[in-house]
CSV table of C-alpha atoms in Angstrom, one decimal:
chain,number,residue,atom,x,y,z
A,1,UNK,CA,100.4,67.2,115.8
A,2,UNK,CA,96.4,66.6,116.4
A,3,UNK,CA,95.5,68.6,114.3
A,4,UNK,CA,97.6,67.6,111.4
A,5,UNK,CA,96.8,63.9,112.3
A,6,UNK,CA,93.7,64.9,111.8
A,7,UNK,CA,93.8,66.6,108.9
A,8,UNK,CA,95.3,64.2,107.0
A,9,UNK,CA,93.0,61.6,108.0
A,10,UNK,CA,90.3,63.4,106.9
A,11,UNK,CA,92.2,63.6,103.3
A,12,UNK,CA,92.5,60.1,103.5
A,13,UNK,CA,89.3,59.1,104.2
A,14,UNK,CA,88.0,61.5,101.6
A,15,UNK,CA,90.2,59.9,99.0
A,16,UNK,CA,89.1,56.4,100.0
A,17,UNK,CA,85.3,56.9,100.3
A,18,UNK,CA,85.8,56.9,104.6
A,19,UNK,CA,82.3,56.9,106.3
A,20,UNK,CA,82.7,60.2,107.8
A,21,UNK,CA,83.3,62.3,105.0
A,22,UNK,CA,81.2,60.0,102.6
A,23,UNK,CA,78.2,62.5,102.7
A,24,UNK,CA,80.2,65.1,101.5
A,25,UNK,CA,81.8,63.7,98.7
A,26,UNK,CA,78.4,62.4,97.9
A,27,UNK,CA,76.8,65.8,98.1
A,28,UNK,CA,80.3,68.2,96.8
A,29,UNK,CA,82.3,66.0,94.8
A,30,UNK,CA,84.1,68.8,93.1
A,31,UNK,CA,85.3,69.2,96.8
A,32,UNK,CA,86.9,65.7,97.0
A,33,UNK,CA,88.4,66.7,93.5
A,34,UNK,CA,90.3,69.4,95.5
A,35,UNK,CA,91.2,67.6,99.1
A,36,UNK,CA,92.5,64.4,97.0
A,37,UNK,CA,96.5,64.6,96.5
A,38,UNK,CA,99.3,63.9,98.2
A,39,UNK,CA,99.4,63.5,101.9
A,40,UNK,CA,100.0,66.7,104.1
A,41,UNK,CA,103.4,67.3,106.0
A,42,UNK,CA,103.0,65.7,109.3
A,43,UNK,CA,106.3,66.6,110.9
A,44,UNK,CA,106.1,70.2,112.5
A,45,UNK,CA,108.8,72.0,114.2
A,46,UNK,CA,110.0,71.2,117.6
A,47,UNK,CA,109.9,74.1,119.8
A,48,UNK,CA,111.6,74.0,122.9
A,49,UNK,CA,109.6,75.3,126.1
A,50,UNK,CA,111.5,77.0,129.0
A,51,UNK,CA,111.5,74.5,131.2
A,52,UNK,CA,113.4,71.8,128.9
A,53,UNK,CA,116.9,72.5,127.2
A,54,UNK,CA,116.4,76.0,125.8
A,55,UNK,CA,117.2,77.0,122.5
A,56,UNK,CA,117.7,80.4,122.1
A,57,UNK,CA,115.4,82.4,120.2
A,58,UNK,CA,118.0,83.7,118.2
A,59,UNK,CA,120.0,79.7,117.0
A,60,UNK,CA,116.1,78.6,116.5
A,61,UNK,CA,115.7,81.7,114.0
A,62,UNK,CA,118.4,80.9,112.3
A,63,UNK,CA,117.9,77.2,112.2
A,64,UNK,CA,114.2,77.6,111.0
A,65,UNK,CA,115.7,80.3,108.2
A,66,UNK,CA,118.1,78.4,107.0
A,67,UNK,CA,115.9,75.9,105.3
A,68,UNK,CA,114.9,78.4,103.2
A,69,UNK,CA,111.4,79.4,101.5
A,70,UNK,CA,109.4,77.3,99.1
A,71,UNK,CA,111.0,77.8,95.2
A,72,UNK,CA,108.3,80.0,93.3
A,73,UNK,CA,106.8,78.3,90.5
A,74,UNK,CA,105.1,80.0,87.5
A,75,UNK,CA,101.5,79.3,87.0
A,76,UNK,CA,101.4,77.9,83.7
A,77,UNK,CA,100.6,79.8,80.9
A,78,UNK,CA,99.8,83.1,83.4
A,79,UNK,CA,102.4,86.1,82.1
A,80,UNK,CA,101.7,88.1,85.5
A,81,UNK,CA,99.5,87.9,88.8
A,82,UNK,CA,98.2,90.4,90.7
A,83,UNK,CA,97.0,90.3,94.3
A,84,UNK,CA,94.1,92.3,95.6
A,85,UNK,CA,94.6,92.5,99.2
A,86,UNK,CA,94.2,94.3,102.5
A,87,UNK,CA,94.0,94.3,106.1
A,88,UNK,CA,90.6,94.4,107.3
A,89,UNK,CA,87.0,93.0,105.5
A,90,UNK,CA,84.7,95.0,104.4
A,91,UNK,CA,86.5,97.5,102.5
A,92,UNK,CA,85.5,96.8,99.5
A,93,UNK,CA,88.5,94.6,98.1
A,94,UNK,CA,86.4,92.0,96.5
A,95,UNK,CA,84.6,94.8,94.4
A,96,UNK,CA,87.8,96.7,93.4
A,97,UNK,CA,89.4,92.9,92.4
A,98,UNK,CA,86.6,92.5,90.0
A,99,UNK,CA,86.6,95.6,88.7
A,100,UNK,CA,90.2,95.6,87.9
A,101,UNK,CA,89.9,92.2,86.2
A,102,UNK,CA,87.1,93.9,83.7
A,103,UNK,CA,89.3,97.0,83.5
A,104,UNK,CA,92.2,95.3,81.8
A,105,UNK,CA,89.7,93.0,80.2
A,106,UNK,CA,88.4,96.3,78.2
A,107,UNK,CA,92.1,96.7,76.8
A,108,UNK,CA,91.5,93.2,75.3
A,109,UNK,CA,94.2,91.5,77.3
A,110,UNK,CA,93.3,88.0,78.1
A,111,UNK,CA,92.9,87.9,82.2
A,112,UNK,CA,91.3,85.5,85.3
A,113,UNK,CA,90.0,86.1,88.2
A,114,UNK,CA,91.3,83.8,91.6
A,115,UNK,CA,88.7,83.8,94.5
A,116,UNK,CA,91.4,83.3,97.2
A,117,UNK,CA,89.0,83.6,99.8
A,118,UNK,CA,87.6,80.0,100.9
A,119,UNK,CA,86.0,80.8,104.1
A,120,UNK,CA,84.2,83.7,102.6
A,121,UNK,CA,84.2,83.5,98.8
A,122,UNK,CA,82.3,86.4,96.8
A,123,UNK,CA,83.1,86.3,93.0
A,124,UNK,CA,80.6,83.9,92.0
A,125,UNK,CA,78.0,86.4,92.9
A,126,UNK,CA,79.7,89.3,92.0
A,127,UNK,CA,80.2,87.9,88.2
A,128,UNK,CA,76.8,86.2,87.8
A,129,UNK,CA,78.6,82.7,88.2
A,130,UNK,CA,76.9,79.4,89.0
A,131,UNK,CA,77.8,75.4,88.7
A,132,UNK,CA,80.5,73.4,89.2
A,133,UNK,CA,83.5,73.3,87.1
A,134,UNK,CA,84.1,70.2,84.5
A,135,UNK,CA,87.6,68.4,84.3
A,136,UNK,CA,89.8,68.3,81.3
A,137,UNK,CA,91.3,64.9,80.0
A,138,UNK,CA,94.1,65.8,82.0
A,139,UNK,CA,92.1,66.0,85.1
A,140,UNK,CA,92.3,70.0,85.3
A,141,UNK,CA,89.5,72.0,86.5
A,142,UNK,CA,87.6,74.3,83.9
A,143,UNK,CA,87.3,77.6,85.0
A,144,UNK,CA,83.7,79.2,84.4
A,145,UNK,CA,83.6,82.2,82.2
A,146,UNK,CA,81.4,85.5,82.2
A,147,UNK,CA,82.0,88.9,80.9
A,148,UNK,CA,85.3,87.3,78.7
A,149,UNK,CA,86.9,86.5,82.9
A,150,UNK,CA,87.7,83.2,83.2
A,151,UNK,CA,87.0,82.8,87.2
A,152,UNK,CA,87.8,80.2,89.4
A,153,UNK,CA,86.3,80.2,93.3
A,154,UNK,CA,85.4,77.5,96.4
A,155,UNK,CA,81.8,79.2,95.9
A,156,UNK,CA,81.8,77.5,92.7
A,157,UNK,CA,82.6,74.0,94.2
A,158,UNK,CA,79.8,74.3,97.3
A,159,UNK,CA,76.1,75.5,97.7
A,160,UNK,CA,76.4,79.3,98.2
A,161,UNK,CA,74.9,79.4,101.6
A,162,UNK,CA,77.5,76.2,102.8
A,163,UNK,CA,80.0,77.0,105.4
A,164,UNK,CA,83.6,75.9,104.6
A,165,UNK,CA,84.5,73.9,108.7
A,166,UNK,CA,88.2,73.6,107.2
A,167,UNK,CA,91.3,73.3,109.3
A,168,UNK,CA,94.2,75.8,107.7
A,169,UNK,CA,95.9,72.4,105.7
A,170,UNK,CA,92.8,71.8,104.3
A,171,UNK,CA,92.7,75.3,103.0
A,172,UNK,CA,96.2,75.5,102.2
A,173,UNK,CA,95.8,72.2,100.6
A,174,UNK,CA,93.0,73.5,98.7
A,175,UNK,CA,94.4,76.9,97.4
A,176,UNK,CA,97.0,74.9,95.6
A,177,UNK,CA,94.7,73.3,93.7
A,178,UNK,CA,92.5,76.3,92.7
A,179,UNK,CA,95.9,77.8,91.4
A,180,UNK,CA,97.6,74.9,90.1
A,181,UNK,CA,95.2,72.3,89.0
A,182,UNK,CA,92.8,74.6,87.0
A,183,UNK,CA,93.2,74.9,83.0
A,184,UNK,CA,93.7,78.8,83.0
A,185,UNK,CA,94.9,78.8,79.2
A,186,UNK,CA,96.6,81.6,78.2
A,187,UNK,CA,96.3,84.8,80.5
A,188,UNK,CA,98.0,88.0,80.5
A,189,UNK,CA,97.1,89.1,83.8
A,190,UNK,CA,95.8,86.8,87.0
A,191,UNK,CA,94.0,88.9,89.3
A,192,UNK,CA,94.0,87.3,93.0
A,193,UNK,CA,91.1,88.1,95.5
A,194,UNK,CA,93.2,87.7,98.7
A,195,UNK,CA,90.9,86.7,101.8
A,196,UNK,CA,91.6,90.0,104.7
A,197,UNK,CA,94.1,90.0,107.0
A,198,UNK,CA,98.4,88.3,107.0
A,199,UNK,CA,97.6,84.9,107.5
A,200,UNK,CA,98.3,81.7,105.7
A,201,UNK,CA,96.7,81.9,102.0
A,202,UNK,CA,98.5,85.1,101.8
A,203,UNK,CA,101.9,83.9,102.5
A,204,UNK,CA,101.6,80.7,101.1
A,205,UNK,CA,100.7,82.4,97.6
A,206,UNK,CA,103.3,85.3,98.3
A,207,UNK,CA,105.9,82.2,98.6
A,208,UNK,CA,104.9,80.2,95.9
A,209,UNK,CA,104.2,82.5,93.1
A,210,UNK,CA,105.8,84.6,91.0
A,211,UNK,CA,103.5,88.0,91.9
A,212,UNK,CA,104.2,90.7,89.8
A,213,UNK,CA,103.1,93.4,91.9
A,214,UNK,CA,100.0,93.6,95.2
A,215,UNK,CA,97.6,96.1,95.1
A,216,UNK,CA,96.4,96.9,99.4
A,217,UNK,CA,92.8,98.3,99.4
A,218,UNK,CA,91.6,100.3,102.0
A,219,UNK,CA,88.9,102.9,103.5
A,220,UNK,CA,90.1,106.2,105.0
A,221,UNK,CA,89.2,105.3,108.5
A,222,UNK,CA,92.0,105.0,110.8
A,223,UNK,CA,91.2,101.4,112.4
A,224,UNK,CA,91.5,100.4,108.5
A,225,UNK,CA,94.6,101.8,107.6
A,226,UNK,CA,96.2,100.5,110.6
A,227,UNK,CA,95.6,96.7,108.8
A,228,UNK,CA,96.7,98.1,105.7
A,229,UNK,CA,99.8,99.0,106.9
A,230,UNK,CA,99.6,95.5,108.3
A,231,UNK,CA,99.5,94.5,104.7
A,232,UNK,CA,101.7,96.6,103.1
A,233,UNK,CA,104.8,95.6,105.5
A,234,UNK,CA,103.7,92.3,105.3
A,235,UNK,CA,104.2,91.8,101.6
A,236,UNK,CA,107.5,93.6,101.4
A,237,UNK,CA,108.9,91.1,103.9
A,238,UNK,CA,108.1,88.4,101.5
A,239,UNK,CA,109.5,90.8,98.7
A,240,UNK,CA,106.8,91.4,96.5
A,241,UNK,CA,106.3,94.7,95.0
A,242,UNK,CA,103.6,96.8,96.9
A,243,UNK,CA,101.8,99.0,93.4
A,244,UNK,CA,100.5,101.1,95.8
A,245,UNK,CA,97.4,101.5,98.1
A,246,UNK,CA,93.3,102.2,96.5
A,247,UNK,CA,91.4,104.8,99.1
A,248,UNK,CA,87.6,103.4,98.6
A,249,UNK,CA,84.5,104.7,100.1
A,250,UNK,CA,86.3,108.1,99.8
A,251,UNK,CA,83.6,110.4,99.8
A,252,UNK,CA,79.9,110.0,99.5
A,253,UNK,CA,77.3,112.5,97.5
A,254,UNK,CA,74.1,112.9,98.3
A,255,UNK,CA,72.1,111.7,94.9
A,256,UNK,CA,69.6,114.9,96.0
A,257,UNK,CA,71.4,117.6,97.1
A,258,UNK,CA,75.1,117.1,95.8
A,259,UNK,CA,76.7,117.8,99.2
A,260,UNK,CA,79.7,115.5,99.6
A,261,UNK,CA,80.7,113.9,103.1
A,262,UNK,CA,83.2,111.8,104.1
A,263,UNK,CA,82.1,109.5,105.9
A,264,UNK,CA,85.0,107.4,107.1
A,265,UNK,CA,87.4,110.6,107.1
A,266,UNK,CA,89.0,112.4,104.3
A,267,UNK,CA,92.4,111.5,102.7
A,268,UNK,CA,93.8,109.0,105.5
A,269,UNK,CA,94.9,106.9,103.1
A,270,UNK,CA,96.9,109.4,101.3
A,271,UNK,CA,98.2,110.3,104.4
A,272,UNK,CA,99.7,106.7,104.9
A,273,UNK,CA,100.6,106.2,101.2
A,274,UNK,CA,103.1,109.2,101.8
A,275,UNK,CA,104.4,107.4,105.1
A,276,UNK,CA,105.4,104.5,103.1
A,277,UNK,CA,106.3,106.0,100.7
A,278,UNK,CA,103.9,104.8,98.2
A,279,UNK,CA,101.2,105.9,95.3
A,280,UNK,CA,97.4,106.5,96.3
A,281,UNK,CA,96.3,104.3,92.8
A,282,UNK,CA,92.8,105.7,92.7
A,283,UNK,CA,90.3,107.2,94.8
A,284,UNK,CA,86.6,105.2,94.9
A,285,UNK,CA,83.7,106.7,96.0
A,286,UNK,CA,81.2,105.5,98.3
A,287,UNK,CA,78.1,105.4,95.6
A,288,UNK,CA,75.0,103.5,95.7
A,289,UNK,CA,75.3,101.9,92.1
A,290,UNK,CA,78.7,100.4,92.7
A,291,UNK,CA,77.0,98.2,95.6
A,292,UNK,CA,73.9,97.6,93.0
A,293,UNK,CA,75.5,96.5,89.9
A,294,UNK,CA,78.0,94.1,92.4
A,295,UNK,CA,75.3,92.3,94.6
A,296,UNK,CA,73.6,91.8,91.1
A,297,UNK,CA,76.6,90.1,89.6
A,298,UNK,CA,76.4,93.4,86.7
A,299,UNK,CA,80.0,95.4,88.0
A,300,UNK,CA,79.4,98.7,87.1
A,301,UNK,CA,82.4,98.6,84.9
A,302,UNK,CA,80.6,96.8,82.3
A,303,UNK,CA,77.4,97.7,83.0
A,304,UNK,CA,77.7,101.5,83.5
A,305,UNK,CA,81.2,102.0,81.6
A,306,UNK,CA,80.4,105.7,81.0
A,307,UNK,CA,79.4,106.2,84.4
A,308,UNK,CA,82.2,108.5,86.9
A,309,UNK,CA,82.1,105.1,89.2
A,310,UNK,CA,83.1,103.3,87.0
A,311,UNK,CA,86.0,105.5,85.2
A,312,UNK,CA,87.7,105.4,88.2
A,313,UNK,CA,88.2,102.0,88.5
A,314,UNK,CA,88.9,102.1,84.8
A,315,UNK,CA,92.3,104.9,85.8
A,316,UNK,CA,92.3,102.6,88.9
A,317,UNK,CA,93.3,99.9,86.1
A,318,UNK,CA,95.6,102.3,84.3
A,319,UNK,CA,97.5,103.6,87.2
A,320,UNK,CA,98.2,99.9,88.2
A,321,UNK,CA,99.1,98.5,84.6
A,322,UNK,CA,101.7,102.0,84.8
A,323,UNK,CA,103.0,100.2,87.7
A,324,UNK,CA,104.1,96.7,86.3
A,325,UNK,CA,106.7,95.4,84.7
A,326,UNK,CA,107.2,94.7,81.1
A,327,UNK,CA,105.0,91.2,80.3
A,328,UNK,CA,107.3,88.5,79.2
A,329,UNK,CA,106.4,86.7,75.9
């Protein structure tokens, strides 16, 4: 209860111009745009401990189940979403996300790009994006635009460098307005930047949107597929459709002498694809222009589209489009 207490006074005083969250709103008002709304839940479960009158683990299950999961609402105007996700940072996810948003973009399908990752957001650099988003007349954010992606992130909303101190209802509170309150227009495909790991923002979008299919990137090294897995059970608990897993950093070849190693093992995530009974989507290698043209804000889709890095993400985006269902509309 503290820390919801807390939380909610801290949404308050934002909303009312408080004295301890006056400097921010002063300094990141887009930020004040996104805590303002309606209070946050302040009831939690009770949960018995052993020493009062136990519940059993097995009536408090049910009792907790029965309540049922959120209702899934569509995002207006977005036909299908697509999560990029996977157990462990630093595999690359971000990269592949914004990759596959430009590879359907090159079939001339109308798409957007969701920087679900608050603590650590990197689409904003990664597509050359900077400022803060206007409001519509009807009090909607704008989303910024680059390479025909409309793009919405928290980077957008704070200095680069800023750390985001949140609590998770503050974040939680704040994903539903980067999905919700944001004028996406009319998109085919919505391509989600999940933060790492089976936490919060990942069930919370997983319960609340319609997602047409999650794609789990990974690196062939065994500590990483174990999260993967993570990920890939995860999201068929919440029953949505797993497309099947991206092996990046695959195999790396010296720009000299040709001689390809793999660094962080060969084929592990075929090998985990086939214990899940899933489809390896595309194979990325480990090259140095693909961390160039992303740290840049150039993704080497469009700025090296003949290039072999960038045709696989380009099959990457085929094998995945293969994979969904028929668009609606």
């Amino acid at each position: 209860m503290f820390g919801l207490a807390r939380a909610n006074s801290a949404v308050k005083m934002c909303s009312s111009g408080g004295p301890r969250l006056h400097r921010v709103c002063g300094r990141w008002p887009a930020v004040c745009h996104i805590l303002q709304g309606p209070p946050l839940a302040t009831s939690v479960p009770k949960f018995w401990s052993s020493g009062s009158s136990v519940e059993s683990v097995q009536d408090r299950q049910k009792r907790l189940m029965a309540r049922g999961l959120p209702k899934q609402k569509v995002i207006p105007g977005v036909k299908q979403v697509i999560v990029v996700a996977s157990g462990k940072g630093g595999v690359g996810k971000s990269t592949t996300a914004v990759n596959l948003a430009l590879g359907l973009a090159a079939d001339n399908l109308a798409v957007g790009l969701l920087d679900a990752d608050v603590y650590g957001p990197s689409i904003p650099r990664m597509m050359n994006l900077r400022g803060n988003p206007e409001l519509t007349d009807s009090n909607l954010m704008r989303p910024l635009v680059n390479f025909g992606i409309v793009c919405m992130s928290m980077g957008f909303l704070v200095e680069e460098a800023a750390p985001i101190v949140w609590r998770g209802l503050m974040v939680m509170s704040a994903i539903e307005k980067l999905l919700r309150q944001v004028d996406w227009g009319h998109l085919d495909y919505l391509v989600i930047d999940l933060p790492p790991g089976t936490g919060d923002v990942q069930l919370s979008i997983s319960q609340n949107v319609p997602i047409s299919g999650a794609v789990i990137v990974s690196t062939p090294q065994d500590i990483a597929l174990l999260d993967a897995q993570r990920a890939a059970e995860m999201f068929r608990k919440v029953n949505v459709p797993v497309l099947g897993i991206v092996q990046n950093m695959s195999v790396f070849q010296c720009p000299k002498c040709k001689y390809e190693t793999h660094i962080f093992g060969a084929d592990g995530a075929k090998t985990l694809a086939t214990k899940l009974g899933l489809d390896v989507l595309g194979d990325i290698p480990l090259h140095l222009n693909i961390r160039e043209t992303s740290d840049k804000g150039q993704p080497i889709v469009v700025s090296h589209p003949d290039s072999p890095e960038a045709k696989a993400y380009l099959k990457l985006t085929a094998e995945v489009v293969k994979r969904l269902p028929a668009p609606h509309g």
